[in-house]
Coordinates of C-alpha atoms (C1' of nucleotides) in Angstrom, one line a residue:
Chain V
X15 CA 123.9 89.8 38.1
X16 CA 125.6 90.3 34.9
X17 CA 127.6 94.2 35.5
X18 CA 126.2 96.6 32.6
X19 CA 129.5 98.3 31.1
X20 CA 131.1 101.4 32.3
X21 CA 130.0 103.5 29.5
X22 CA 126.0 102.9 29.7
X23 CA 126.7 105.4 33.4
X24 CA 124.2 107.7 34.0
X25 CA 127.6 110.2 33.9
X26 CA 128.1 109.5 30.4
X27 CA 124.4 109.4 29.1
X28 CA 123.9 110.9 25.7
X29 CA 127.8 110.7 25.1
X30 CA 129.7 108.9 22.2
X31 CA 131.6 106.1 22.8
X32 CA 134.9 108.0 22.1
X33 CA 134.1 110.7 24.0
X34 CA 133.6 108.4 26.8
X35 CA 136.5 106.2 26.0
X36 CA 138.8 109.6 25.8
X37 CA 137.1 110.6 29.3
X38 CA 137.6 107.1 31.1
X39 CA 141.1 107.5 29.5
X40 CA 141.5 110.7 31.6
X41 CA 141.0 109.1 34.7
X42 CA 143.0 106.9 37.5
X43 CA 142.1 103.6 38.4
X44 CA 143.0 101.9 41.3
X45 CA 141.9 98.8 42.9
X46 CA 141.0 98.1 46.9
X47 CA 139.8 94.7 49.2
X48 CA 137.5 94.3 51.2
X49 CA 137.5 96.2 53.9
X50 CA 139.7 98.6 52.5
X51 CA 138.4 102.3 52.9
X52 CA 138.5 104.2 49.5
X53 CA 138.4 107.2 51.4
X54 CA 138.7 108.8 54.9
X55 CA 136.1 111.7 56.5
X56 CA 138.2 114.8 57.0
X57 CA 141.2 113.6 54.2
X58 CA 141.2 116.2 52.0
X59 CA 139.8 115.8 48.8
X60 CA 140.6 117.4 45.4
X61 CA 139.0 114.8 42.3
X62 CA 135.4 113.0 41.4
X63 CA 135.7 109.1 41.6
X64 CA 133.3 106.2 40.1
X65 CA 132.9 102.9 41.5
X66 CA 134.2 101.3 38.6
X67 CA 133.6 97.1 40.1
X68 CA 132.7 96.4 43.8
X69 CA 130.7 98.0 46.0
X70 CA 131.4 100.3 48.4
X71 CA 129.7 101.6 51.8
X72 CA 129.6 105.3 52.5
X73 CA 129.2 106.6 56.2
X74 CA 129.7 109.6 58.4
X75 CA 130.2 110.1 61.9
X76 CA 128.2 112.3 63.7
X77 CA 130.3 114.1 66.4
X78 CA 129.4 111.9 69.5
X79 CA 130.9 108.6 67.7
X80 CA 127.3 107.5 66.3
X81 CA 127.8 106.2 62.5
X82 CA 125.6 106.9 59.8
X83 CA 125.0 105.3 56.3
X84 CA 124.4 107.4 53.7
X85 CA 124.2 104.4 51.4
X86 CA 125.9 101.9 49.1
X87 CA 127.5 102.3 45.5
X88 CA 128.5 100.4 43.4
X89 CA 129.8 99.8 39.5
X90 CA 128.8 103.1 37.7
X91 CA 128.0 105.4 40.8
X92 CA 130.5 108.6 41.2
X93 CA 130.9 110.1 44.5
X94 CA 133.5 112.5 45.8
X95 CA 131.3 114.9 43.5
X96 CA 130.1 117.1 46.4
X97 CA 133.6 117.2 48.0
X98 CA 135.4 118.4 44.7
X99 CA 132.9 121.2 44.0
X100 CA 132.1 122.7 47.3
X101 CA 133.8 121.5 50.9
X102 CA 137.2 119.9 50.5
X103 CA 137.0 117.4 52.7
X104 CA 135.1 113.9 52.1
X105 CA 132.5 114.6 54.0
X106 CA 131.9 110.5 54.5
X107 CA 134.2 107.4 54.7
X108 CA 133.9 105.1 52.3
X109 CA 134.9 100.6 53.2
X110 CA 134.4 98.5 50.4
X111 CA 132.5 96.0 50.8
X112 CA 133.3 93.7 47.7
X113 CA 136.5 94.4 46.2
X114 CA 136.7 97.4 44.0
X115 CA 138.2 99.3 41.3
X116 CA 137.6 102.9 41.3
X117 CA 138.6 105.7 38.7
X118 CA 140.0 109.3 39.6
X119 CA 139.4 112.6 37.6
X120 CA 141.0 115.3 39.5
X121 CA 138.9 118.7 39.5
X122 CA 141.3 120.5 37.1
X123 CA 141.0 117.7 34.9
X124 CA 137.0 117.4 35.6
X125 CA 136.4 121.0 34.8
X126 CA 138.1 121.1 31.7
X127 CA 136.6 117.9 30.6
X128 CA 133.1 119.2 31.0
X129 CA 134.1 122.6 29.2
X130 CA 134.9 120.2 26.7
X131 CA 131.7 118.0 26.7
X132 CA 129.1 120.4 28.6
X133 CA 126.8 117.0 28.5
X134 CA 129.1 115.7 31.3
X135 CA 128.3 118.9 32.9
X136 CA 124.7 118.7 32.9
X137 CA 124.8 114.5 33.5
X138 CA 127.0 115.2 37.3
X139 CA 124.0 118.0 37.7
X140 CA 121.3 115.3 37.0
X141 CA 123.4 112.8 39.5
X142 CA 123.7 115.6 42.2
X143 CA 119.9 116.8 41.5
X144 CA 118.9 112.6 42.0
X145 CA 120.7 112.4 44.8
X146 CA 118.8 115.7 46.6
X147 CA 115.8 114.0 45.7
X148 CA 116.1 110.6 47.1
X149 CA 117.5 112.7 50.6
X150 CA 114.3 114.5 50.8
X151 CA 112.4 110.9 50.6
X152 CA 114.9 110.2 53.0
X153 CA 114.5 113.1 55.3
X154 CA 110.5 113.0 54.8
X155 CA 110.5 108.9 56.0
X156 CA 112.6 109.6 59.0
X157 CA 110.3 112.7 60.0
X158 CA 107.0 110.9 59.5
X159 CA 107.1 107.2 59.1
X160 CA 107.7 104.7 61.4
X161 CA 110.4 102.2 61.8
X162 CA 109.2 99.2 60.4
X163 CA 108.2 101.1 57.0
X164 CA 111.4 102.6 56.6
X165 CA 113.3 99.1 57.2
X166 CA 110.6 98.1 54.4
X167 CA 111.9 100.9 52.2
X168 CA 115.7 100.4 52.8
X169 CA 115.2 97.0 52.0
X170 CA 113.0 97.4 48.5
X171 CA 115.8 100.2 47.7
X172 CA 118.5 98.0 48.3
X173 CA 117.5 94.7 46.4
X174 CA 116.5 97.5 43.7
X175 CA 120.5 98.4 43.3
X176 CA 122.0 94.8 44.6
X177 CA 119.0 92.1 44.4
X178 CA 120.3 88.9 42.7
X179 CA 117.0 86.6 42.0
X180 CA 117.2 83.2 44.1
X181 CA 115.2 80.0 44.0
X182 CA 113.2 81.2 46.9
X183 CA 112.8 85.4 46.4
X184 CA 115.5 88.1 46.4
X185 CA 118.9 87.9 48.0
X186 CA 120.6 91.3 49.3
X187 CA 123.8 90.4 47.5
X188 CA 126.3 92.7 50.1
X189 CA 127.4 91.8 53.6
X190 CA 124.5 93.8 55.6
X191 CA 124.3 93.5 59.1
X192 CA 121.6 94.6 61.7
X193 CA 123.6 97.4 62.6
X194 CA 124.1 98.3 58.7
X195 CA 120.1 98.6 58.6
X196 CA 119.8 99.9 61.8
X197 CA 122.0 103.0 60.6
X198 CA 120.4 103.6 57.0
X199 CA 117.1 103.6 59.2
X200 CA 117.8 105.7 62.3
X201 CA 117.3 103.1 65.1
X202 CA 118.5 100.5 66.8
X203 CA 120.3 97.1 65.8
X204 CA 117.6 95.4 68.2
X205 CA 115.0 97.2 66.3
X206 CA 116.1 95.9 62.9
X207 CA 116.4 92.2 64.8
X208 CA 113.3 92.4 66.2
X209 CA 111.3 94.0 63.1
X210 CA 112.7 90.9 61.1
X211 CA 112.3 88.2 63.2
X212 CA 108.4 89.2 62.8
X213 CA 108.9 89.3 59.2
X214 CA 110.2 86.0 59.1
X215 CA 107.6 84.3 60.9
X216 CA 105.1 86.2 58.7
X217 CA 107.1 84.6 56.1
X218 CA 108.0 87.9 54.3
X219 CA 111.8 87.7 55.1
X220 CA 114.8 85.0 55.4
X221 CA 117.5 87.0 57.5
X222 CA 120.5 85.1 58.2
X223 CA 123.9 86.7 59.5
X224 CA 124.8 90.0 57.6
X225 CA 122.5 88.6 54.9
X226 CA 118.9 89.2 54.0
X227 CA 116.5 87.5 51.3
X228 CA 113.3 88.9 50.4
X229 CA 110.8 86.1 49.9
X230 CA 107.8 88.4 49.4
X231 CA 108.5 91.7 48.0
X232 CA 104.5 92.3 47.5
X233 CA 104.4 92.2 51.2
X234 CA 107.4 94.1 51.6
X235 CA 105.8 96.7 49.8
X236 CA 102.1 96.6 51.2
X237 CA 104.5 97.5 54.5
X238 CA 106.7 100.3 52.6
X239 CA 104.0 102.0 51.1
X240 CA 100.4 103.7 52.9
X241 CA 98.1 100.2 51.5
X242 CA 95.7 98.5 53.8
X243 CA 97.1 95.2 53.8
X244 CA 95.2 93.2 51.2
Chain A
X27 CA 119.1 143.2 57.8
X28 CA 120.4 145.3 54.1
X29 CA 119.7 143.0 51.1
X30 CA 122.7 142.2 49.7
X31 CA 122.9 143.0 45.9
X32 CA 121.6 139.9 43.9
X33 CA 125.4 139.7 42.2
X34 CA 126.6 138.4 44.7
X35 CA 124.9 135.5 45.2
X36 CA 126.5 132.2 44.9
X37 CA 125.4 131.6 41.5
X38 CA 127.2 134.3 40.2
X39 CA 130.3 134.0 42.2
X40 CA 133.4 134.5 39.5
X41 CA 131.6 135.6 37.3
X42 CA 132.3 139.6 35.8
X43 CA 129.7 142.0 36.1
X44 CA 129.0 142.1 32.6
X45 CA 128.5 138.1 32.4
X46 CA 126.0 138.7 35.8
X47 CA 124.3 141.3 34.0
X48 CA 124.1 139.7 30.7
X49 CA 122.6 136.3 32.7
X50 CA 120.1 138.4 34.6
X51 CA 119.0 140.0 31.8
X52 CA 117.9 136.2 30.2
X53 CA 115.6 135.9 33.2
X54 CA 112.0 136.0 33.4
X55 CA 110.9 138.3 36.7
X56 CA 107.7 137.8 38.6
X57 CA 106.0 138.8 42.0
X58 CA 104.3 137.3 44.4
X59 CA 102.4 138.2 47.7
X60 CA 102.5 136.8 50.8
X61 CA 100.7 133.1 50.8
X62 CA 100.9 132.8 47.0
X63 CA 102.4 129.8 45.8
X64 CA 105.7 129.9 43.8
X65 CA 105.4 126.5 42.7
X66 CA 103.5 123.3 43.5
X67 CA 104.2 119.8 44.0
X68 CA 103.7 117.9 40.7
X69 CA 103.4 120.2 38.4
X70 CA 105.6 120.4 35.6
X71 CA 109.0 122.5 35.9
X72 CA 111.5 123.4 33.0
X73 CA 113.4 126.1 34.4
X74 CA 115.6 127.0 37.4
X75 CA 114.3 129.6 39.7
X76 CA 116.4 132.4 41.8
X77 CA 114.3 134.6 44.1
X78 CA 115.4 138.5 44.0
X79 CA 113.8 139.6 47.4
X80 CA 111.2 137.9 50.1
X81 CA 111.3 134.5 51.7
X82 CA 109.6 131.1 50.6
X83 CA 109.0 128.2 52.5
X84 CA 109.3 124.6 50.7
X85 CA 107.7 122.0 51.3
X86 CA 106.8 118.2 50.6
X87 CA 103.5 116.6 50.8
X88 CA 104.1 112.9 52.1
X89 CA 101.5 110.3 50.8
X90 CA 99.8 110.3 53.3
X91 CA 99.4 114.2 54.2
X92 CA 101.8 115.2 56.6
X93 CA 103.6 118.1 55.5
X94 CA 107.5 118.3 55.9
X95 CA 109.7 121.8 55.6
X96 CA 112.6 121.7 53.5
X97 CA 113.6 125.0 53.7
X98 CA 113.2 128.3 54.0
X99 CA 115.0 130.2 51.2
X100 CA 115.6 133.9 50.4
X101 CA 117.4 136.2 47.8
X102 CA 120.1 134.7 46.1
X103 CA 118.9 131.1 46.6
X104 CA 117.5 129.2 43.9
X105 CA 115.3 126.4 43.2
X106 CA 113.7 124.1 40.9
X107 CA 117.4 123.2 40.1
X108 CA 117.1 119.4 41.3
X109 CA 113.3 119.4 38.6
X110 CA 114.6 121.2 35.9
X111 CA 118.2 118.5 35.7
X112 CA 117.1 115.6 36.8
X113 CA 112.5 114.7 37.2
X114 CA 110.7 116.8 35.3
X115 CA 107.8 117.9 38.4
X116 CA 108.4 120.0 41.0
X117 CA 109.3 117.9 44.0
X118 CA 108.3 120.6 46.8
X119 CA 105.7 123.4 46.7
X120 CA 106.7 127.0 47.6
X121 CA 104.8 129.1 49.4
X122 CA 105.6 132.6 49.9
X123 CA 105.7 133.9 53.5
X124 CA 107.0 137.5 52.5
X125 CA 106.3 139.0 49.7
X126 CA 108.9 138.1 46.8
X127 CA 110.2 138.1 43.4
X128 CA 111.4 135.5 41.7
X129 CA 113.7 135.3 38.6
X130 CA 113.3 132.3 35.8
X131 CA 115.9 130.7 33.6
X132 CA 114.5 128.3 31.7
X133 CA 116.2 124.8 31.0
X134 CA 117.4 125.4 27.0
X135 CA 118.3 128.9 28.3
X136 CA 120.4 128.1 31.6
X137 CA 122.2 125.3 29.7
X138 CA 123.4 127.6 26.7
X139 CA 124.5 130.3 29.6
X140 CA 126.4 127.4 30.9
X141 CA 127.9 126.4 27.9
X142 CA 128.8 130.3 27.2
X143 CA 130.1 130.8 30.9
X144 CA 131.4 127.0 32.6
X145 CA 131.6 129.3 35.7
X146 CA 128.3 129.4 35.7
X147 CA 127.6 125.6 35.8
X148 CA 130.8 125.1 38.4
X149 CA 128.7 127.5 40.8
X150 CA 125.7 125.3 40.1
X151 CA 127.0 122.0 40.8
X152 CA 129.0 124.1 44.4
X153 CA 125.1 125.3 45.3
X154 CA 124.1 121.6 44.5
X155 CA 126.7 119.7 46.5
X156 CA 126.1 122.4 49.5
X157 CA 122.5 121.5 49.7
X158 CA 123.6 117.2 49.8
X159 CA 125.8 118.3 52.6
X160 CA 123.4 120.2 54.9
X161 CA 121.2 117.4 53.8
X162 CA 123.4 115.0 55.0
X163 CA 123.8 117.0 58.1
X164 CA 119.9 117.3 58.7
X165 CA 119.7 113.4 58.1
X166 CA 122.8 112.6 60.5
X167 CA 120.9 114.4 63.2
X168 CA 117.8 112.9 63.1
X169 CA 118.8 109.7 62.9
X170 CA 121.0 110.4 66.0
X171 CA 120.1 113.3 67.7
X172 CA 117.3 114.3 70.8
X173 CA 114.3 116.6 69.7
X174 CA 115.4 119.2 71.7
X175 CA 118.5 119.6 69.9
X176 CA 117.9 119.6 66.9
X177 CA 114.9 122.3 67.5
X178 CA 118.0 124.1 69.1
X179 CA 120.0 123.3 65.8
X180 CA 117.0 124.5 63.7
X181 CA 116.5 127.6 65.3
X182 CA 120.5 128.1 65.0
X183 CA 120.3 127.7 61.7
X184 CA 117.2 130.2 60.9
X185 CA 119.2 132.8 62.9
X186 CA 122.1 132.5 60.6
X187 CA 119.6 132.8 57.2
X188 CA 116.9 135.0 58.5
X189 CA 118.4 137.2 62.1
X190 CA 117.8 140.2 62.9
X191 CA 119.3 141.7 66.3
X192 CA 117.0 143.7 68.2
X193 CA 117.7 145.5 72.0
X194 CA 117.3 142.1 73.5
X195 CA 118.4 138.9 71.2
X196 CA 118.2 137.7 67.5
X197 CA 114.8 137.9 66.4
X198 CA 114.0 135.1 63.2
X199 CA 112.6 137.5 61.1
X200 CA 109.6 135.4 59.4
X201 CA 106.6 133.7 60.4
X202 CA 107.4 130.9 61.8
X203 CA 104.7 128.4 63.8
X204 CA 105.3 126.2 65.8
X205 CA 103.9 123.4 63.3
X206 CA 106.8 124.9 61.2
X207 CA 109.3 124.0 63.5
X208 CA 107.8 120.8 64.1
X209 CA 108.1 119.7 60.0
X210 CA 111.5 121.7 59.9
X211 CA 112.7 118.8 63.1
X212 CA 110.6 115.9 62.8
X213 CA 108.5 116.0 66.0
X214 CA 105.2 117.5 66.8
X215 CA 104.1 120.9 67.5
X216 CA 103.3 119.7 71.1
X217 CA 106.3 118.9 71.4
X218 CA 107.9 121.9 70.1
X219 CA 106.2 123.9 72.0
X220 CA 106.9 122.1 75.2
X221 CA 110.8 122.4 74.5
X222 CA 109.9 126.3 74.1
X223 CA 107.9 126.9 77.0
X224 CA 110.9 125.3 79.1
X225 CA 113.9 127.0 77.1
X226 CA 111.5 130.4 78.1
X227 CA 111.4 129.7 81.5
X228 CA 115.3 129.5 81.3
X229 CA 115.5 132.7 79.7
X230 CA 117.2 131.3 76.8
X231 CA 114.2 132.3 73.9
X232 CA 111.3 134.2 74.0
X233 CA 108.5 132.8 72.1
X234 CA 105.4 134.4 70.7
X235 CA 102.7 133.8 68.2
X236 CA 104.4 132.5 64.8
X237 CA 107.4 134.5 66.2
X238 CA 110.8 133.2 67.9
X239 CA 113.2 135.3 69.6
X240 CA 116.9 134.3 70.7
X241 CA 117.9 135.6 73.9
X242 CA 120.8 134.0 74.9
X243 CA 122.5 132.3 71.6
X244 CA 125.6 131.2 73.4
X245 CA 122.9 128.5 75.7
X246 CA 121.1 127.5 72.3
X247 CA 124.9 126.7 71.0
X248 CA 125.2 124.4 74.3
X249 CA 122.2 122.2 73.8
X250 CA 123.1 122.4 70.1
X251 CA 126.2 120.9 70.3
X252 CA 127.4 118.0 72.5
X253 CA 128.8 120.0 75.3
X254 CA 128.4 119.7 79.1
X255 CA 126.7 122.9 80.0
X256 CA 129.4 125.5 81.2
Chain U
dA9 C1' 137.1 69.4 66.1
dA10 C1' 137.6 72.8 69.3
dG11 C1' 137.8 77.5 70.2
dC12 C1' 137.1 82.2 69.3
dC13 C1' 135.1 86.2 67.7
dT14 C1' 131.5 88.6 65.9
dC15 C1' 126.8 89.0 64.9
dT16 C1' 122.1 88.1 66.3
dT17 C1' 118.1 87.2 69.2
dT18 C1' 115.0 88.2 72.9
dG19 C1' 113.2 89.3 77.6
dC20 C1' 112.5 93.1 80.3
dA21 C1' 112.3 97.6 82.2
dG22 C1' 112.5 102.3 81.2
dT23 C1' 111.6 106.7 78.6
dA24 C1' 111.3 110.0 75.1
dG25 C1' 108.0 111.7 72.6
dC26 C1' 103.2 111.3 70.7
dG27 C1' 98.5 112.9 70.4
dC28 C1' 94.1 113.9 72.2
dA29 C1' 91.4 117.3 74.4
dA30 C1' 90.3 121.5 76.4
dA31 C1' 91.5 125.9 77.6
dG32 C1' 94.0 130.1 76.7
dA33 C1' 96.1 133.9 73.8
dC34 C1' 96.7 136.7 69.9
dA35 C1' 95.4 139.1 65.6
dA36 C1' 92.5 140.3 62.2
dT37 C1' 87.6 141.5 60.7
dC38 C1' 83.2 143.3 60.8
Chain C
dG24 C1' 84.7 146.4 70.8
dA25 C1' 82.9 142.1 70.1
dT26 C1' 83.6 138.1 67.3
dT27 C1' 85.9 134.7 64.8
dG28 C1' 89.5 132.0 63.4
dT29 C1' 94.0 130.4 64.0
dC30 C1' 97.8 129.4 66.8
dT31 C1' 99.6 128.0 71.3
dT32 C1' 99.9 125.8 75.8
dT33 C1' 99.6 122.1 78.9
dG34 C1' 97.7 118.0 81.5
dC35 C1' 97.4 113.1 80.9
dG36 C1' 97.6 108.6 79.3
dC37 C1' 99.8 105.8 76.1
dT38 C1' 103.0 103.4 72.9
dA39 C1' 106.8 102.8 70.0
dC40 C1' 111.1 102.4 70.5
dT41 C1' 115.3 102.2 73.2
dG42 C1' 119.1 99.9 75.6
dC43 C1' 121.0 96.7 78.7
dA44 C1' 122.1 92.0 79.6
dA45 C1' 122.6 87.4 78.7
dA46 C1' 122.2 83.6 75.8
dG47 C1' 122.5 81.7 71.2
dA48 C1' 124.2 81.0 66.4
dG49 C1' 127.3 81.3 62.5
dG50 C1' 131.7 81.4 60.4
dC51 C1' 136.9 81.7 60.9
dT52 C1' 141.3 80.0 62.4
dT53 C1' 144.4 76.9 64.3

DNA sequence: AAGCCTCTTTGCAGTAGCGCAAAGACAATC
DNA sequence: GATTGTCTTTGCGCTACTGCAAAGAGGCTT
């Protein structure tokens, strides 16, 4: 998948490109491995971050040890954004899951940016506003749909943001285990098995370990969405 | 429960009471009775939303008709924030459930008050980040957590935005149905009234038609959280 | 090539919660 | 004060999903 450049970001939409180049001046970078965590729950946080290369797995723990994905980012993506305007803690942890490079604005230095460009304002607004909205589809799939629609959906969202075209169909291109679904879906690891060793036979899946490929994403979506199965 | 002045609402934290007033004075007022609708799913928004006084529920219409409660907010809160920055429809409906007022900004205007007053716009992207929080938070538990639980959690958190303490408890002072509670928790209204009917009989609420009273807070906390029960 | 670790699959039994149905309670209306 | 409509309760059967356990498969390392 050929990696769109920095500045075409939905941060810097509707920006010059020296205005962006002065921004993405303003910032840190700093690189991390796999495996690596970018950041902690509970570390204290003071500065917006973009996934500037890689991708990167965000997840919180619930108080009784259960994890949580909130979901994957990757080359363009900010997040910390929530953190440096409101709590001040990161509220997730974030383990990269292909190595990374990620920049650093500090708040000081974010605040007087966007009193400087009030489009960057009103961009990390439209990010943050995005971001409510896909948590209400989120919240409304998890109230009302069952499990094997909202594995559909995680899937179809996920090939959307890291889908790399194969012979066969569409290959999840991240290491994504059972358990990874399982916890972007709220249920079980056997769940997830069980729901795609069905899919395979039906010949709508190709799971493999920590690796899925789509081989029909009509069907995938006849399942996702409320259509009698034509 | 005395409604706090409308200056101090989140939005205008920082701001001077001049800058408050001046903002105010750009908004459009309106009133609405009880069951009115403040806004509906779909239709076209270009403007951010505060409400002066009253209570409005929000909701989302699933595809396939079942109803799912945001949330319940009140004066001070705003919405049609996440429309007016980022989709262009209103992504919930509102529907009034005591009689209200609601103020209007619309987008050109709220984006030249920002411009004039960055405080303004840091507030907005605090109220925003707050909302992906409890968001997160609502998503954690029910992809972890019991029904009963998070109906205690629920109820918790309606005491906090809408309590009122009478002789006996914390009465939640709106009308709220069971069904509510059901699309505020993702379970049924069976169901929620089951968990009622027992907590009841443990002294812990007393429930009544579209009508919830705390009795014992301190047990809600227990079941709440993941404590053994002192 | 062997061994090891982690991830995955699947059988099976158990249960939390669903959803229908029918009766009961409450509030508003005529 | 009777009636009507909505909201609530609760019994009962059911099912979607869980969670354990044990075996199987895939990819590293040495």
């Amino acid at each position: 998948m050929p990696e769109a450049p920095l500045s075409s970001a939905p941060l810097f939409e509707g920006l010059s490109a020296a205005d962006v180049a002065a921004i993405l001046a303003a910032a840190h970078r700093r690189r991390y491995g796999r495996a690596d965590f970018v950041c902690h729950q509970g570390d204290p946080v003071d500065a917006v971050y973009m996934v500037a290369g890689g991708r990167v797995r965000l997840t919180q723990l619930e108080v009784d040890g259960q994890e949580v994905v909130i979901r994957f980012i990757g080359p363009g993506d900010i997040f910390g954004a929530v953190a440096a305007f409101k709590v001040t803690q990161f509220p997730v942890s974030g383990e990269v899951v292909e190595a990374s490079e990620v920049l650093a604005w500090d708040r000081a230095t974010m605040v007087s940016l966007i009193e400087r460009h009030p489009r960057l304002g009103q961009n990390l607004m439209a990010i943050l506003s995005g971001r409510i909205q896909e948590m209400r589809e989120r919240i409304g799939d998890l109230q009302t749909q069952r499990v094997e629609r909202r594995i559909a959906r995680a899937l179809l969202r996920l090939a959307q943001q890291a889908g790399q075209r194969t012979a066969t169909g569409i290959l999840i291109n991240l290491p994504l285990s059972r358990q990874d679904l399982a916890e972007m879906t709220g249920t079980t690891l056997y769940t997830v098995s069980r729901v795609l060793s069905q899919w395979e036979a039906d010949g709508i899946v190709k799971p493999g370990r920590e690796r899925v490929e789509i081989l029909r994403p009509h069907a995938l979506v006849t399942i996702a969405e409320d259509l009698p199965s034509p």
